[in-house]
Structure formats: structure tokens, C-alpha cells
Coordinates of C-alpha atoms and ligand atoms in Angstrom, one line a residue:
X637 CA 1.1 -23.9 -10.3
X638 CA -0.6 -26.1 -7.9
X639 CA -3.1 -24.8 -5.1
X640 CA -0.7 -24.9 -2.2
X641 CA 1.8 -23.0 -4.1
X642 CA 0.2 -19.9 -4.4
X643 CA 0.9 -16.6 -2.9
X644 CA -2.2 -16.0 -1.3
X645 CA -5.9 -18.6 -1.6
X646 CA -7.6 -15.7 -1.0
X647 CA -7.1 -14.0 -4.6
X648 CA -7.7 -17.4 -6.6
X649 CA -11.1 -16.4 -5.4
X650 CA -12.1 -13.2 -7.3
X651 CA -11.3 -9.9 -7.2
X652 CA -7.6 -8.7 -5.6
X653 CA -7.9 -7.2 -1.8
X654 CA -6.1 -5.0 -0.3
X655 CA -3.1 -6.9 1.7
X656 CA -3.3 -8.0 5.1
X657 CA -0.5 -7.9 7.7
X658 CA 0.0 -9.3 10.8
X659 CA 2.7 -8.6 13.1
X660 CA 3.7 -9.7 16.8
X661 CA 5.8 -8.2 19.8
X662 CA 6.1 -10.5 22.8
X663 CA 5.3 -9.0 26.3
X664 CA 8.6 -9.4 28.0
X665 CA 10.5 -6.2 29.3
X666 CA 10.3 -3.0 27.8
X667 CA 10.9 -2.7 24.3
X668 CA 14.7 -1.5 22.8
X669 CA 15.4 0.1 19.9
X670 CA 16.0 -3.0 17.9
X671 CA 12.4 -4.1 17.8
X672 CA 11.7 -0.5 17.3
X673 CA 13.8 -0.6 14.2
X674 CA 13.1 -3.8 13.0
X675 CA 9.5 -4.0 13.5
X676 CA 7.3 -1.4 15.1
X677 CA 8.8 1.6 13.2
X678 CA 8.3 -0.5 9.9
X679 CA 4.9 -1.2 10.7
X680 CA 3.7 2.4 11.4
X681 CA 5.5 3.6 8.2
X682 CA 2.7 1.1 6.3
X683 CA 0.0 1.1 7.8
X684 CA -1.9 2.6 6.1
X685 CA -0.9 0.8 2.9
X686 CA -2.7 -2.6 4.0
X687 CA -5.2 -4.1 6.5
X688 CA -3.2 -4.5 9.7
X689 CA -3.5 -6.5 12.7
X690 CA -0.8 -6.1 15.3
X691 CA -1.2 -8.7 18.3
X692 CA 0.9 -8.2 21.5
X693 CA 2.0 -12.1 22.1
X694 CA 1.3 -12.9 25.8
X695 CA 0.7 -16.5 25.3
X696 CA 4.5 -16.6 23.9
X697 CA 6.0 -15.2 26.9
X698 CA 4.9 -17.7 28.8
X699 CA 7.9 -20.1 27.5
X700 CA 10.5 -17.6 28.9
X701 CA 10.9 -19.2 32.2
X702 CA 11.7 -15.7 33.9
X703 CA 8.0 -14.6 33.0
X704 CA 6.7 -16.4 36.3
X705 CA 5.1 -12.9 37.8
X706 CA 1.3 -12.9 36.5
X707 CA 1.1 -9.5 37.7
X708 CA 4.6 -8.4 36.0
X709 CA 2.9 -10.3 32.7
X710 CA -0.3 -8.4 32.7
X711 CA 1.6 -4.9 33.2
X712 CA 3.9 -5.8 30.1
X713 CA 1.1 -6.5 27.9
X714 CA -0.1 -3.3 28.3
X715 CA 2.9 -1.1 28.3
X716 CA 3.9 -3.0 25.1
X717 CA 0.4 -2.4 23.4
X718 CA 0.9 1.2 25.0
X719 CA 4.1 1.5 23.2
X720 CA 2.8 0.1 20.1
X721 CA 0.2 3.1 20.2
X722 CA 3.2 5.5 21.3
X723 CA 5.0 4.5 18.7
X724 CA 2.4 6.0 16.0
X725 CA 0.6 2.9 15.1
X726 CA -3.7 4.8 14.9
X727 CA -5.9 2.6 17.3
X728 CA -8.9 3.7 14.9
X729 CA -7.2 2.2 11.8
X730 CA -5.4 -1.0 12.7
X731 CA -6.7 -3.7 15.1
X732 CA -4.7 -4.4 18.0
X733 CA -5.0 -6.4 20.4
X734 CA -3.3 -9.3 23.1
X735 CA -3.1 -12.6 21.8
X736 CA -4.4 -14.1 24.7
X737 CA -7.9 -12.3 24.5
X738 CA -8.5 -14.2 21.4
X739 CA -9.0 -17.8 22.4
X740 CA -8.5 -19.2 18.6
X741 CA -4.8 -19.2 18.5
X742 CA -4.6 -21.8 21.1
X743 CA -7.1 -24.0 19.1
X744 CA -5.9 -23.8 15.9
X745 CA -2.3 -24.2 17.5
X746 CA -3.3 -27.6 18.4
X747 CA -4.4 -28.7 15.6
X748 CA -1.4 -27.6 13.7
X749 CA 0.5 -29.4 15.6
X750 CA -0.8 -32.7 14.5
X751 CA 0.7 -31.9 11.3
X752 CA 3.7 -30.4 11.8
X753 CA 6.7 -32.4 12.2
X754 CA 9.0 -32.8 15.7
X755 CA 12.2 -32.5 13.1
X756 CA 10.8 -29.3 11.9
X757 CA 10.6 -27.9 15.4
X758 CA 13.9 -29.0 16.4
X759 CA 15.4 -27.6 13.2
X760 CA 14.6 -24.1 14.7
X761 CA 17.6 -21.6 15.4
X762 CA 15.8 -20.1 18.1
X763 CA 14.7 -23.2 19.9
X764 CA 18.8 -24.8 19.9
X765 CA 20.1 -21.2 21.5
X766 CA 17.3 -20.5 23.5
X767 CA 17.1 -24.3 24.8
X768 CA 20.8 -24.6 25.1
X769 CA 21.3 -22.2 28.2
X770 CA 18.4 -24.1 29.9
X771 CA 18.6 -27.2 32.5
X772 CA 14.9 -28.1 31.5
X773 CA 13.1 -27.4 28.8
X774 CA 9.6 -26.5 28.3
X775 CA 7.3 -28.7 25.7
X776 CA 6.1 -24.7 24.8
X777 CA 9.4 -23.2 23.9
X778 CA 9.6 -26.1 21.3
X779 CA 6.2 -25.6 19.9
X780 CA 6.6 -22.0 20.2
X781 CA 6.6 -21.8 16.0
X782 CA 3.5 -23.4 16.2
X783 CA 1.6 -20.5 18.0
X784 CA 3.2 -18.2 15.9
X785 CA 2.3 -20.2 13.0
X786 CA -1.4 -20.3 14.1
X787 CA -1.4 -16.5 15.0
X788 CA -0.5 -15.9 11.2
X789 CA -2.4 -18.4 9.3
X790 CA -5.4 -17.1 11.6
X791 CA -6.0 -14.0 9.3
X792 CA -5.4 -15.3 6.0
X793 CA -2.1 -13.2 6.1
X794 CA -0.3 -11.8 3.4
X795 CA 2.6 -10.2 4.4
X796 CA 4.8 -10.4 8.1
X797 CA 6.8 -7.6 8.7
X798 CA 9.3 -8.6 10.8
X799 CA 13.2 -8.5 12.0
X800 CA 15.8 -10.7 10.4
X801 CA 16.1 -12.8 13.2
X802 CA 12.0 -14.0 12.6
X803 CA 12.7 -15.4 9.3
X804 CA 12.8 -18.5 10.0
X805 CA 10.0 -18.8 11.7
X806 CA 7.5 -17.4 9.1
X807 CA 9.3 -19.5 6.6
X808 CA 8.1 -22.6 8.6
X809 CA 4.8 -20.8 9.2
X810 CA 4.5 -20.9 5.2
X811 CA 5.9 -24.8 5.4
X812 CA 3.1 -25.6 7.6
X813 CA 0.3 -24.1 5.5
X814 CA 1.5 -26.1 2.6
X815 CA 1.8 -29.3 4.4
X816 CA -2.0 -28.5 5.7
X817 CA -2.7 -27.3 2.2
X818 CA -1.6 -30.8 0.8
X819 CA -3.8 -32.8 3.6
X820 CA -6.8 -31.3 4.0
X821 CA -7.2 -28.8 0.8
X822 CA -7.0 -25.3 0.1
X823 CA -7.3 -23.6 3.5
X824 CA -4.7 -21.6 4.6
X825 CA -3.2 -18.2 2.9
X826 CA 0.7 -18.4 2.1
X827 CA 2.3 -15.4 3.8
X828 CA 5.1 -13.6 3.3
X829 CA 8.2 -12.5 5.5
X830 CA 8.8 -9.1 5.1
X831 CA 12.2 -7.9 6.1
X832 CA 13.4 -4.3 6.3
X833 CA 16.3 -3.6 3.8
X834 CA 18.3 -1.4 7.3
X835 CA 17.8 -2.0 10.3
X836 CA 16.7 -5.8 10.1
X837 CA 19.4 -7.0 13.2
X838 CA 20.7 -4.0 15.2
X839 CA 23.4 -5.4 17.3
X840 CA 24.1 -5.5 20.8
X841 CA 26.0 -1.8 21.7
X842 CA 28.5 -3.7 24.1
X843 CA 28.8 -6.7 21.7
X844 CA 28.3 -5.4 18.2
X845 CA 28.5 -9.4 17.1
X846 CA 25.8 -10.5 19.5
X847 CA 22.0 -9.3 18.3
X848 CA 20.5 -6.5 20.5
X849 CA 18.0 -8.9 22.6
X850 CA 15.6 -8.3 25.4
X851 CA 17.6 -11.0 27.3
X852 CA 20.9 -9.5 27.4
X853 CA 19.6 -6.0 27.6
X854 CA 18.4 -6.8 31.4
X855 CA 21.6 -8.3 32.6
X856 CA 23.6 -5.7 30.9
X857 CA 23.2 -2.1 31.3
X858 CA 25.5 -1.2 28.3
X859 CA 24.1 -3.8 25.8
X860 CA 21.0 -1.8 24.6
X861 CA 18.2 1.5 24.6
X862 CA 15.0 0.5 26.1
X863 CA 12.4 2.8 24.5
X864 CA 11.5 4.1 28.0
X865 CA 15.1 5.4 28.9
X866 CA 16.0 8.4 30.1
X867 CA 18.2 10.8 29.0
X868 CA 21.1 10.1 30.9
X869 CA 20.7 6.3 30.2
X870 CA 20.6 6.9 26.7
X871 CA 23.6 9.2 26.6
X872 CA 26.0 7.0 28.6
X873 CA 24.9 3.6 26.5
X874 CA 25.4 5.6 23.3
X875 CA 28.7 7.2 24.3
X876 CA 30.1 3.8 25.7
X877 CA 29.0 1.8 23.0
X878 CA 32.1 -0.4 21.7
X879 CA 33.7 0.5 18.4
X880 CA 37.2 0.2 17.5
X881 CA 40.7 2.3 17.3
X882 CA 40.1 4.1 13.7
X883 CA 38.4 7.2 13.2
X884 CA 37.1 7.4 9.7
X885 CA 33.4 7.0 9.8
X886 CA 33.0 4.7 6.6
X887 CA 30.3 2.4 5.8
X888 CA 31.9 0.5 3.8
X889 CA 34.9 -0.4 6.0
X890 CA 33.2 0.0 9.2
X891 CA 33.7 -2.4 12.1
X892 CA 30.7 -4.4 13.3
X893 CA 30.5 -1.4 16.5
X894 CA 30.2 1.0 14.2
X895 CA 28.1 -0.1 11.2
X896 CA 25.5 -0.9 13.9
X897 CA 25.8 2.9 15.0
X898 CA 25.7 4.1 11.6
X899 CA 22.7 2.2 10.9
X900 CA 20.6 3.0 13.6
X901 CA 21.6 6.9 12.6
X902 CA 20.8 5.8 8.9
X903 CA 17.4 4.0 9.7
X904 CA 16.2 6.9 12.4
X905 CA 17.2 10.3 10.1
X906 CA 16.3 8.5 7.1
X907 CA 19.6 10.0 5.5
X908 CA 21.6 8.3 2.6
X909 CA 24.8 6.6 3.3
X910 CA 26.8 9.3 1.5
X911 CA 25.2 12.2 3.2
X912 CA 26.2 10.6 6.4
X913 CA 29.6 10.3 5.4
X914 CA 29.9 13.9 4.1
X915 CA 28.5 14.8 8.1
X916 CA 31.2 12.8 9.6
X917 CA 34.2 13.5 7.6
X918 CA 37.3 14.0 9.4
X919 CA 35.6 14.3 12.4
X920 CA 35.8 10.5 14.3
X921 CA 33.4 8.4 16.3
X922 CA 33.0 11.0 19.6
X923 CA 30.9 13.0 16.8
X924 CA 28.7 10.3 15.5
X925 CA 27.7 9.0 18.7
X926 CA 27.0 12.7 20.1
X927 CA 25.0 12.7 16.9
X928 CA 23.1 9.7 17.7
X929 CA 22.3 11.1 21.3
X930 CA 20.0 13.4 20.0
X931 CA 19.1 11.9 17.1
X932 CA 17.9 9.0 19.8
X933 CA 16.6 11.6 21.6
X934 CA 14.6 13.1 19.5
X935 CA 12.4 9.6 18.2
X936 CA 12.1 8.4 21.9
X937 CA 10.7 11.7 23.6
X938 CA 7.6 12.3 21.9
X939 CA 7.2 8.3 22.0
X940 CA 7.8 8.2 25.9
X941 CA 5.0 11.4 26.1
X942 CA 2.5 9.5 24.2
X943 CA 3.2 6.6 26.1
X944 CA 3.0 8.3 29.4
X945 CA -0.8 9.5 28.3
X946 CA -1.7 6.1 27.1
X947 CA -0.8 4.8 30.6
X948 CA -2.5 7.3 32.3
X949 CA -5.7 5.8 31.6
X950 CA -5.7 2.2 31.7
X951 CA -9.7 1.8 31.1
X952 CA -9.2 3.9 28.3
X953 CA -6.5 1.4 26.9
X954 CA -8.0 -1.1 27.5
X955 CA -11.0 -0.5 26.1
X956 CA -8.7 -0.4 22.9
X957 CA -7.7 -3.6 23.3
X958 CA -10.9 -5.3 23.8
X959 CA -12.0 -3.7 20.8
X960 CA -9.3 -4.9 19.0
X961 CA -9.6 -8.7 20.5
X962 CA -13.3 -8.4 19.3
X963 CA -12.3 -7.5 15.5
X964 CA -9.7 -9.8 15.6
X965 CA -12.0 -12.5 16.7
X966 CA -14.5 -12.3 14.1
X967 CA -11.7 -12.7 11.6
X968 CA -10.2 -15.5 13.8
X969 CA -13.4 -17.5 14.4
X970 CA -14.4 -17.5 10.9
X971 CA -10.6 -18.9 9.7
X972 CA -11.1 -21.6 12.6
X973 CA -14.3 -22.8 11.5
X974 CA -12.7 -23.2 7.5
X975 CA -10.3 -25.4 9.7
X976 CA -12.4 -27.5 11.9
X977 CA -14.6 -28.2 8.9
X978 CA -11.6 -29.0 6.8
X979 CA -10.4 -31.8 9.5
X980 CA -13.8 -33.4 10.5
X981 CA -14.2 -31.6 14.1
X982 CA -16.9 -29.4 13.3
Ligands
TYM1472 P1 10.1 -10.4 19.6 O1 9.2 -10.0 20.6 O2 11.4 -11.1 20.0 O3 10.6 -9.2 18.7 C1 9.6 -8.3 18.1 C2 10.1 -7.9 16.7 O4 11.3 -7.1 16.8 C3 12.3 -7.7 15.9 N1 13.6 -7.6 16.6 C4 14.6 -7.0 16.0 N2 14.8 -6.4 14.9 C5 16.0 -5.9 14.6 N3 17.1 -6.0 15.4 C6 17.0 -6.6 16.6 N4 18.0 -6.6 17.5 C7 15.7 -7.1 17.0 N5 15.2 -7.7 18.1 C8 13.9 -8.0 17.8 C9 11.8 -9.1 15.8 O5 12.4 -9.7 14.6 C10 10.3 -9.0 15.8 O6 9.9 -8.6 14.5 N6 8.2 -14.6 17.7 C11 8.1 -13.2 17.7 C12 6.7 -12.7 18.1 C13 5.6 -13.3 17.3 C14 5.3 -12.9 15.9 C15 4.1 -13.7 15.7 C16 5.8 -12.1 15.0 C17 4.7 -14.2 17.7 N7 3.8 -14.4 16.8 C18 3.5 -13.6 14.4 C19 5.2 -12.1 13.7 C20 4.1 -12.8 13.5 C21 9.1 -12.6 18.6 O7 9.6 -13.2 19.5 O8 9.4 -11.3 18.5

């Protein structure tokens, strides 16, 4: 196997470390249950299996063109890194921090992106939908892989636990590394997508075929929880969510509306497929969604208590969060200078 092709540089060098993970949430709205599900809930089940670093991506919001508020920007990246806390994820064992605080990502971005081909960019699912609704498009909502790419390959990453619909992206992130790999020698660590065997693409709860997005969920009241909702919000999205005329609550022959409700039930009780049949039996979809209420219920309210507390003092968090931008940049700075030196711009 050659160099570029192995798992991780790192352990070609000695003695096997413990794994490191890096992660991302953007900064845009408040977090729904998808992310929650597909991400942040994966990543506090681990984390205390590897090294984690868990970065709340400012410098990507800035390609959504409704992110024009600075003040609006600022107050998401802490309620998200509030969240993140809220959510279980120990301040004390992981380093977290905003993207943005740690200056490297844009510099090795750059320099990624003289290798990385424009085909490779505009190959990119996210980039033809996301692009496709727009009039003009940014240069950074193409090169968005790019950052991402750099905020990985920064920490000599192992493993990126992510949703389904990220795939692609760390796939290209690995593509890069190679390509850099191949130029300039043995630099970058090959990570590796991790995607959650439930829970990987909840769906849209008005529009079980569309993915549950941040997007949709602020033009559309129905379409998704927010992690922050109360309990009347949560109740009427839950109890209106679309499903179809049967009643037997089947996994197996489920429609799109209500596998989607069965697997957020499934991923959130942590009950097997047959012992949430055997609840259901006979009984129709007005019972699984009332048992989704409170099964909703019951994750988001100590989560929305934490977060209150976390919010409560704001010097408090974000002390956190400089301390996590000043771990993460030791790592950072050190991977950058492997890079520099690498290319001749030391
Ligand atoms: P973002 O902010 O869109 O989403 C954050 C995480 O939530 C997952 N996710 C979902 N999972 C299941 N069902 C859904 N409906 C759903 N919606 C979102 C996403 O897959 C993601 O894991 N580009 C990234 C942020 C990023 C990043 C990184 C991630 C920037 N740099 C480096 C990993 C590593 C994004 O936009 O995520």
C-alpha cells in the first residue's frame, strides 16, 4: 500500500493513538432535531471513546446569503456552542471552539485550494442545489468543501462523525489529502466519514421526501423541531406531521411520513424495531405520534435547561470557547507549519 493510501500517516509513525474526531455544526438558526440525531447526539454518545474536537463553523455561514446580520452571526455562534454543551458534550474533556477564532483554517484553505480541482468543486451535490435557487453565486459557497476540507485535515483527523447528507464532502476532504499526499509527500491524515447506522437523514415532518434542513425549517412552521421549541410547538409539529391513510405502524412497510417518525422514536428511546412494533400494535399513528411528544419532550427539556444556564453567563461561555480556540490552535499551528514547509512558504 502506498503512503497516500493509508488510513491514518500518523500510526505509520510508531505506536497507535487514541483516535481523533473532528466534527462541525454551522452557526445558522437554531439547531432541529435532525442535526441533533445525525450529529450532536452521536458525538456525545463517544466522546469519551476518542480525542474530540468539535468546531462551531462561523466562517461557513458566511456563504448563506441570508447570514448578513453580524450581530445575528455572533449570537448563533454562541447559542450553537451553547447547545453543543446542552446537549451533553463535557467542556473539560473535548475542545470546542468557533472556527473563526482559529485563524489557520483560512490559511491552509488557501493553499488547498491550489490543488484541488474546479471540476471537483462543481461535482458537489450541495453546491448544484444550494447554487440552483440563487441569482448570483458566491466564489465561497463553491469553495465551501475546501474550508471544510482544511478544518479536518487541520487535526490530523481520524474519524468525522457526521449526517448522511456530509458524505460527500469528507469523501472529497480524503480526495484532497491524497492529491496533496501525491504532490508534496506524506502530510495529511486520511479521515474517515462516520455515519450513524439510524438517524443519518431525518426528513422534513411536512415533506417526509425532502431532508429536515435549517432552510426550510424557517419558512415552514410544520417542516421541523428546533431544539429550543416549546411545548406547544413541539406538540402541534409532531401531531401534524404528514403520514398517510393506513394505520398499522410497520417498519418495514412504512411510508416515507412515517418511517421518519418511527426513526426518530427508534434513535431517541433507543428501542429495537420489534419492541416498537409490539407498543404500537393495533393502535394507529394518533398513538405513535402522542408517543413521540413526550418522548421529544423528554430529550429537549433538560437540554433547553442546560442551555438556558449556559446562556446565562456569556463570559462564562466564552471563556470556554477561547479555551477551546487556544487548544485547537496549538494542534492547528503545528499541522500548518508541516504544510508550509511541505510547499516552500515557510
Ligand atoms: P450542518 O450545520 O448543515 O449540519 C450539522 C450536522 O448535522 C447533520 N444533519 C443531519 N443529520 C440527519 N438528518 C438531517 N436532516 C440533518 N441535517 C443536518 C449534518 O450531516 C451535519 O453532520 N458542512 C457541515 C459543517 C462542517 C463540518 C466541517 C462537518 C464544516 N466543517 C468539518 C464535519 C467536519 C454542515 O453544513 O453541517
Amino acid at each position: 500500500m502506498s503512503k497516500a493510501t493509508t488510513t491514518s500517516a500518523f500510526y505509520d509513525a510508531g505506536p497507535v493513538r487514541t483516535p481523533r474526531v473532528f466534527s462541525g455544526i454551522q452557526p445558522t438558526g437554531v439547531l432541529h432535531i435532525g442535526s441533533y440525531v445525525g450529529a450532536l447526539q452521536q458525538w456525545v454518545a463517544r466522546q469519551h471513546e476518542h480525542e474530540n474536537i468539535f468546531c462551531v463553523v462561523d466562517l461557513h455561514a458566511l456563504t448563506i446569503p441570508e447570514v448578513v446580520d453580524p450581530r445575528g452571526l455572533r449570537a448563533a455562534s454562541r447559542s450553537v456552542a451553547a447547545l453543543f454543551f446542552a446537549a451533553g458534550i463535557d467542556p473539560a474533556a473535548n475542545i470546542v471552539f468557533v472556527q473563526s477564532q482559529v485563524h489557520e483554517h483560512a490559511e491552509l484553505a488557501w493553499i488547498l485550494n491550489c490543488t484541488t480541482p474546479l471540476g471537483w468543486l462543481q461535482r458537489m451535490t450541495q453546491f448544484k442545489s444550494k447554487a440552483a435557487g440563487l441569482e448570483s453565486v458566491g466564489t465561497g459557497l463553491l469553495d465551501y468543501p475546501v474550508l471544510q476540507a482544511a478544518d479536518i485535515l487541520l487535526y490530523d483527523t481520524d474519524l468525522v462523525p457526521v449526517g448522511d447528507d456530509q458524505r460527500q464532502h469528507v469523501e472529497l476532504t480524503r480526495d484532497i489529502a491524497i492529491r496533496f499526499n501525491n504532490l508534496f509527500g506524506d502530510v495529511f491524515t486520511l479521515p474517515r466519514v462516520v455515519i450513524p447506522d439510524l438517524g443519518a437523514r431525518i426528513m422534513g415532518l411536512d415533506e417526509p421526501t425532502v431532508k429536515m434542513s435549517k432552510s426550510l425549517a424557517e419558512s415552514r412552521s410544520g417542516h421541523a423541531i428546533n431544539l429550543l421549541d416549546s411545548e406547544v410547538t413541539v406538540r402541534k409539529t409532531i401531531m401534524a406531521a404528514v403520514t398517510d391513510s393506513g394505520r398499522e405502524v410497520r417498519f418495514e412497510y412504512a411510508s416515507p411520513g412515517v418511517l421518519n417518525l418511527l426513526t426518530i422514536y427508534q434513535v431517541l428511546t433507543d428501542l429495537s424495531k420489534d419492541e416498537i412494533e409490539r407498543e404500537f400494535e393495533g393502535v394507529g399513528y394518533g398513538q405513535l405520534k402522542k408517543a413521540l411528544v413526550e418522548v421529544v419532550l423528554g430529550t429537549l427539556s433538560p437540554i433547553q435547561e442546560r442551555f438556558r444556564c449556559y446562556m446565562s453567563d456569556l463570559d462564562e461561555l466564552d471563556a470556554i470557547l477561547a479555551r477551546g480556540a487556544e487548544r485547537a490552535r496549538s494542534i492547528a499551528a503545528g499541522t500548518l507549519h508541516r504544510v508550509k514547509g511541505a510547499v516552500g512558504i515557510d
